[in-house]
PDB file of C-alpha atoms in Angstrom:
ATOM      1  CA  MET A 423      27.481  17.022   3.119  1.00  0.00           C
ATOM      2  CA  GLU A 424      24.282  19.501   1.854  1.00  0.00           C
ATOM      3  CA  GLY A 425      21.727  18.763  -0.241  1.00  0.00           C
ATOM      4  CA  GLN A 426      18.462  16.775  -1.555  1.00  0.00           C
ATOM      5  CA  PRO A 427      18.377  13.170   0.236  1.00  0.00           C
ATOM      6  CA  HIS A 428      18.623  12.365  -2.659  1.00  0.00           C
ATOM      7  CA  ASP A 429      21.528  13.895  -4.129  1.00  0.00           C
ATOM      8  CA  ILE A 430      23.192  11.458  -0.479  1.00  0.00           C
ATOM      9  CA  LEU A 431      21.722   8.699  -1.350  1.00  0.00           C
ATOM     10  CA  ASP A 432      23.235   8.844  -4.717  1.00  0.00           C
ATOM     11  CA  GLU A 433      26.817  10.245  -3.125  1.00  0.00           C
ATOM     12  CA  ASN A 434      27.359   7.135  -0.568  1.00  0.00           C
ATOM     13  CA  LEU A 435      27.273   5.202  -2.936  1.00  0.00           C
ATOM     14  CA  LYS A 436      29.053   5.973  -5.022  1.00  0.00           C
ATOM     15  CA  ASN A 437      31.541   6.046  -2.737  1.00  0.00           C
ATOM     16  CA  THR A 438      30.854   2.418  -1.570  1.00  0.00           C
ATOM     17  CA  ILE A 439      31.432   0.804  -4.690  1.00  0.00           C
ATOM     18  CA  GLN A 440      34.847   3.159  -5.133  1.00  0.00           C
ATOM     19  CA  THR A 441      36.102   1.476  -2.044  1.00  0.00           C
ATOM     20  CA  LEU A 442      34.299  -1.444  -3.039  1.00  0.00           C
ATOM     21  CA  TYR A 443      36.269  -1.413  -5.292  1.00  0.00           C
ATOM     22  CA  GLU A 444      40.079  -0.770  -3.754  1.00  0.00           C
ATOM     23  CA  ILE A 445      39.330  -3.534  -1.985  1.00  0.00           C
ATOM     24  CA  GLN A 446      38.680  -5.861  -4.703  1.00  0.00           C
ATOM     25  CA  SER A 447      42.286  -4.354  -6.274  1.00  0.00           C
ATOM     26  CA  ILE A 448      44.217  -4.742  -3.336  1.00  0.00           C
ATOM     27  CA  THR A 449      42.734  -8.669  -2.200  1.00  0.00           C
ATOM     28  CA  HIS A 450      43.769  -8.930  -6.013  1.00  0.00           C
ATOM     29  CA  GLY A 451      47.292  -7.723  -5.156  1.00  0.00           C
ATOM     30  CA  TYR A 452      48.032  -9.236  -1.689  1.00  0.00           C
ATOM     31  CA  ALA A 453      51.147  -9.190  -1.067  1.00  0.00           C
ATOM     32  CA  GLY A 454      51.438 -10.829   3.072  1.00  0.00           C
ATOM     33  CA  ASP A 455      51.659  -8.020   5.412  1.00  0.00           C
ATOM     34  CA  ILE A 456      52.430  -5.265   2.631  1.00  0.00           C
ATOM     35  CA  THR A 457      49.297  -4.672   2.352  1.00  0.00           C
ATOM     36  CA  HIS A 458      47.351  -6.070   5.181  1.00  0.00           C
ATOM     37  CA  PRO A 459      47.338  -2.923   7.045  1.00  0.00           C
ATOM     38  CA  ILE A 460      45.944  -0.847   4.129  1.00  0.00           C
ATOM     39  CA  LEU A 461      43.095  -3.960   3.597  1.00  0.00           C
ATOM     40  CA  THR A 462      41.853  -3.595   7.425  1.00  0.00           C
ATOM     41  CA  SER A 463      41.879  -0.030   6.602  1.00  0.00           C
ATOM     42  CA  LYS A 464      39.794  -0.145   3.682  1.00  0.00           C
ATOM     43  CA  ILE A 465      37.643  -2.586   4.979  1.00  0.00           C
ATOM     44  CA  THR A 466      36.901  -0.015   7.956  1.00  0.00           C
ATOM     45  CA  SER A 467      36.458   2.572   5.853  1.00  0.00           C
ATOM     46  CA  LEU A 468      33.296   0.322   4.108  1.00  0.00           C
ATOM     47  CA  THR A 469      32.221  -0.599   7.014  1.00  0.00           C
ATOM     48  CA  ASP A 470      31.392   3.695   7.577  1.00  0.00           C
ATOM     49  CA  SER A 471      30.572   4.295   3.871  1.00  0.00           C
ATOM     50  CA  LEU A 472      27.619   1.514   4.596  1.00  0.00           C
ATOM     51  CA  VAL A 473      26.576   2.488   8.148  1.00  0.00           C
ATOM     52  CA  ALA A 474      26.365   6.451   5.956  1.00  0.00           C
ATOM     53  CA  LEU A 475      24.361   4.286   2.964  1.00  0.00           C
ATOM     54  CA  SER A 476      21.860   2.512   5.163  1.00  0.00           C
ATOM     55  CA  LEU A 477      21.510   5.994   6.904  1.00  0.00           C
ATOM     56  CA  SER A 478      20.856   7.911   3.815  1.00  0.00           C
ATOM     57  CA  ALA A 479      18.327   5.716   2.621  1.00  0.00           C
ATOM     58  CA  THR A 480      16.522   6.177   5.645  1.00  0.00           C
ATOM     59  CA  SER A 481      16.158   9.184   4.942  1.00  0.00           C
ATOM     60  CA  VAL A 482      14.999   8.498   2.023  1.00  0.00           C
ATOM     61  CA  ALA A 483      13.044   6.688   2.380  1.00  0.00           C
ATOM     62  CA  ASN A 484      11.050   8.425   4.755  1.00  0.00           C
ATOM     63  CA  HIS A 485      11.313  11.680   2.471  1.00  0.00           C
ATOM     64  CA  PRO A 486       7.364  12.981   2.096  1.00  0.00           C
ATOM     65  CA  ALA A 487       7.601  13.539  -1.972  1.00  0.00           C
ATOM     66  CA  LEU A 488       9.839  10.639  -3.002  1.00  0.00           C
ATOM     67  CA  GLN A 489       6.625   7.848  -1.170  1.00  0.00           C
ATOM     68  CA  ILE A 490       6.471   5.053  -3.111  1.00  0.00           C
ATOM     69  CA  PRO A 491       2.877   2.963  -2.600  1.00  0.00           C
ATOM     70  CA  PRO A 492       3.534   0.327  -0.754  1.00  0.00           C
ATOM     71  CA  GLU A 493       1.706  -2.070  -2.739  1.00  0.00           C
ATOM     72  CA  ILE A 494       3.953  -0.943  -6.093  1.00  0.00           C
ATOM     73  CA  ILE A 495       7.018  -2.878  -2.882  1.00  0.00           C
ATOM     74  CA  GLN A 496       4.403  -5.834  -2.389  1.00  0.00           C
ATOM     75  CA  TYR A 497       4.435  -6.361  -6.107  1.00  0.00           C
ATOM     76  CA  VAL A 498       8.123  -6.303  -6.382  1.00  0.00           C
ATOM     77  CA  ASP A 499       8.645  -8.083  -3.598  1.00  0.00           C
ATOM     78  CA  GLU A 500       6.534 -10.372  -5.157  1.00  0.00           C
ATOM     79  CA  GLY A 501       8.807 -10.607  -8.570  1.00  0.00           C
ATOM     80  CA  ARG A 502       6.474  -8.584 -10.233  1.00  0.00           C
ATOM     81  CA  ASN A 503       6.676  -5.934 -13.224  1.00  0.00           C
ATOM     82  CA  PRO A 504       5.415  -3.167 -12.069  1.00  0.00           C
ATOM     83  CA  ASP A 505       4.233  -1.432 -14.987  1.00  0.00           C
ATOM     84  CA  ILE A 506       1.795  -4.481 -15.184  1.00  0.00           C
ATOM     85  CA  TYR A 507       0.749  -2.561 -11.500  1.00  0.00           C
ATOM     86  CA  SER A 508       0.692   0.373 -13.261  1.00  0.00           C
ATOM     87  CA  ARG A 509      -1.630  -0.489 -16.638  1.00  0.00           C
ATOM     88  CA  GLU A 510      -3.221  -2.259 -13.815  1.00  0.00           C
ATOM     89  CA  PHE A 511      -4.169   1.505 -12.012  1.00  0.00           C
ATOM     90  CA  VAL A 512      -4.483   3.009 -15.642  1.00  0.00           C
ATOM     91  CA  GLU A 513      -7.409   0.657 -17.130  1.00  0.00           C
ATOM     92  CA  LEU A 514      -9.636   0.893 -12.621  1.00  0.00           C
ATOM     93  CA  VAL A 515      -9.106   4.145 -12.761  1.00  0.00           C
ATOM     94  CA  GLN A 516     -10.228   4.074 -16.663  1.00  0.00           C
ATOM     95  CA  LYS A 517     -13.338   2.001 -15.686  1.00  0.00           C
ATOM     96  CA  GLY A 518     -14.600   3.909 -13.155  1.00  0.00           C
ATOM     97  CA  ASN A 519     -14.299   7.272 -15.057  1.00  0.00           C
ATOM     98  CA  MET A 520     -16.254   5.444 -17.732  1.00  0.00           C
ATOM     99  CA  LEU A 521     -19.333   4.275 -15.443  1.00  0.00           C
ATOM    100  CA  LEU A 522     -19.090   8.474 -13.762  1.00  0.00           C
ATOM    101  CA  LYS A 523     -19.553   9.376 -17.358  1.00  0.00           C
ATOM    102  CA  GLY A 524     -22.241   6.836 -18.166  1.00  0.00           C
ATOM    103  CA  LYS A 525     -23.478   8.996 -14.689  1.00  0.00           C
ATOM    104  CA  THR A 526     -23.083  11.817 -15.382  1.00  0.00           C
ATOM    105  CA  LEU A 527     -24.816  11.723 -18.702  1.00  0.00           C
ATOM    106  CA  ALA A 528     -28.076   9.999 -17.362  1.00  0.00           C
ATOM    107  CA  LEU A 529     -28.700  12.675 -15.362  1.00  0.00           C
ATOM    108  CA  ARG A 530     -27.958  14.627 -18.521  1.00  0.00           C
ATOM    109  CA  GLY A 531     -30.612  13.125 -19.893  1.00  0.00           C
ATOM    110  CA  PHE A 532     -32.571  13.360 -16.764  1.00  0.00           C
ATOM    111  CA  ALA A 533     -32.290  16.926 -16.543  1.00  0.00           C
ATOM    112  CA  ASP A 534     -33.859  17.245 -20.191  1.00  0.00           C
ATOM    113  CA  VAL A 535     -36.322  15.000 -20.441  1.00  0.00           C
ATOM    114  CA  LEU A 536     -37.584  16.954 -16.558  1.00  0.00           C
ATOM    115  CA  GLY A 537     -37.211  19.905 -17.870  1.00  0.00           C
ATOM    116  CA  GLU A 538     -39.300  18.923 -21.189  1.00  0.00           C
ATOM    117  CA  GLU A 539     -41.964  18.076 -19.365  1.00  0.00           C
ATOM    118  CA  VAL A 540     -41.794  20.750 -16.834  1.00  0.00           C
ATOM    119  CA  GLY A 541     -41.278  22.734 -20.897  1.00  0.00           C
ATOM    120  CA  ARG A 542     -44.808  20.687 -21.643  1.00  0.00           C
ATOM    121  CA  THR A 543     -47.339  20.661 -19.081  1.00  0.00           C
ATOM    122  CA  TRP A 544     -46.234  24.604 -17.818  1.00  0.00           C
ATOM    123  CA  PRO A 545     -45.325  26.770 -20.784  1.00  0.00           C
ATOM    124  CA  GLU A 546     -44.885  29.627 -18.788  1.00  0.00           C
ATOM    125  CA  LEU A 547     -42.142  28.088 -17.234  1.00  0.00           C
ATOM    126  CA  ARG A 548     -39.998  27.513 -20.867  1.00  0.00           C
ATOM    127  CA  GLY A 549     -38.001  30.703 -20.203  1.00  0.00           C
ATOM    128  CA  ALA A 550     -36.830  29.477 -16.716  1.00  0.00           C
ATOM    129  CA  VAL A 551     -36.205  25.864 -17.585  1.00  0.00           C
ATOM    130  CA  GLU A 552     -34.466  27.090 -20.671  1.00  0.00           C
ATOM    131  CA  GLU A 553     -32.296  29.774 -17.808  1.00  0.00           C
ATOM    132  CA  MET A 554     -31.740  26.903 -15.578  1.00  0.00           C
ATOM    133  CA  GLY A 555     -30.289  24.658 -18.464  1.00  0.00           C
ATOM    134  CA  ARG A 556     -27.759  27.624 -19.308  1.00  0.00           C
ATOM    135  CA  ARG A 557     -27.006  28.048 -16.022  1.00  0.00           C
ATOM    136  CA  ALA A 558     -26.022  24.258 -15.845  1.00  0.00           C
ATOM    137  CA  GLY A 559     -23.964  24.808 -18.195  1.00  0.00           C
ATOM    138  CA  GLY A 560     -25.492  22.781 -20.779  1.00  0.00           C
ATOM    139  CA  VAL A 561     -27.546  20.362 -18.941  1.00  0.00           C
ATOM    140  CA  GLY A 562     -31.246  20.590 -20.434  1.00  0.00           C
ATOM    141  CA  GLU A 563     -29.400  20.292 -23.930  1.00  0.00           C
ATOM    142  CA  ARG A 564     -32.970  18.884 -24.991  1.00  0.00           C
ATOM    143  CA  ALA A 565     -35.243  21.997 -22.925  1.00  0.00           C
ATOM    144  CA  ARG A 566     -33.265  24.948 -25.279  1.00  0.00           C
ATOM    145  CA  ILE A 567     -33.961  23.866 -28.491  1.00  0.00           C
ATOM    146  CA  GLY A 568     -37.264  22.221 -27.449  1.00  0.00           C
ATOM    147  CA  GLY A 569     -36.815  18.292 -26.662  1.00  0.00           C
ATOM    148  CA  GLU A 570     -37.905  16.333 -29.353  1.00  0.00           C
ATOM    149  CA  GLY A 571     -38.559  19.176 -31.913  1.00  0.00           C
ATOM    150  CA  GLN A 572     -40.953  21.359 -30.206  1.00  0.00           C
ATOM    151  CA  GLY A 573     -43.536  18.786 -31.817  1.00  0.00           C
ATOM    152  CA  ASN A 574     -42.401  19.403 -34.608  1.00  0.00           C
ATOM    153  CA  GLY A 575     -40.708  15.603 -35.058  1.00  0.00           C
ATOM    154  CA  GLU A 576     -36.586  16.343 -34.506  1.00  0.00           C
ATOM    155  CA  LYS A 577     -34.856  13.592 -32.766  1.00  0.00           C
ATOM    156  CA  VAL A 578     -31.941  14.945 -30.152  1.00  0.00           C
ATOM    157  CA  GLU A 579     -29.214  12.341 -29.895  1.00  0.00           C
ATOM    158  CA  GLU A 580     -26.198  12.738 -27.024  1.00  0.00           C
ATOM    159  CA  ARG A 581     -23.299   9.990 -27.733  1.00  0.00           C
ATOM    160  CA  SER A 582     -20.853   8.843 -25.742  1.00  0.00           C
ATOM    161  CA  ASN A 583     -18.309  11.642 -26.956  1.00  0.00           C
ATOM    162  CA  GLY A 584     -20.191  14.383 -26.479  1.00  0.00           C
ATOM    163  CA  GLU A 585     -21.081  15.409 -29.135  1.00  0.00           C
ATOM    164  CA  ILE A 586     -25.094  16.016 -29.617  1.00  0.00           C
ATOM    165  CA  LYS A 587     -27.237  15.017 -32.873  1.00  0.00           C
ATOM    166  CA  GLN A 588     -29.959  16.091 -34.030  1.00  0.00           C
ATOM    167  CA  GLU A 589     -32.578  14.722 -36.882  1.00  0.00           C
ATOM    168  CA  SER A 590     -35.235  15.561 -38.468  1.00  0.00           C
TER     169      SER A 590
END
């Protein structure tokens, strides 16, 4: 039987269930010597089906595309809901993303202040600072628009959602 490992496993599982159903039917209508050879044959067939099922389950478990993280298996073994693991994992990733975004915003703010101070201290470098801000992809926003208003009283603020607010 050729195909994907999970297809083979599915087929072997269906065969095993069918064999169990046939054994149940034979047992229910057991008539002694008449059904004994048939029942023996079906039990042998069940053994073969279970061996094939075990082999196909092993091949699925070792298939690289179908690997399940050991933490999830441990969660299930402990009788816990794997959805809780998923929720906790998502919360952990969100927390990490928030921390990284905070660091990024702090670095942007530092670059803005640095660009502003360099432009203020060395006016001849203002053009180079603005160009660097443009090349950095948005870093240096305050330096490009003149920092805190180039002395005109404007205040620039970057909010946590990424939008820039400019006040006069």
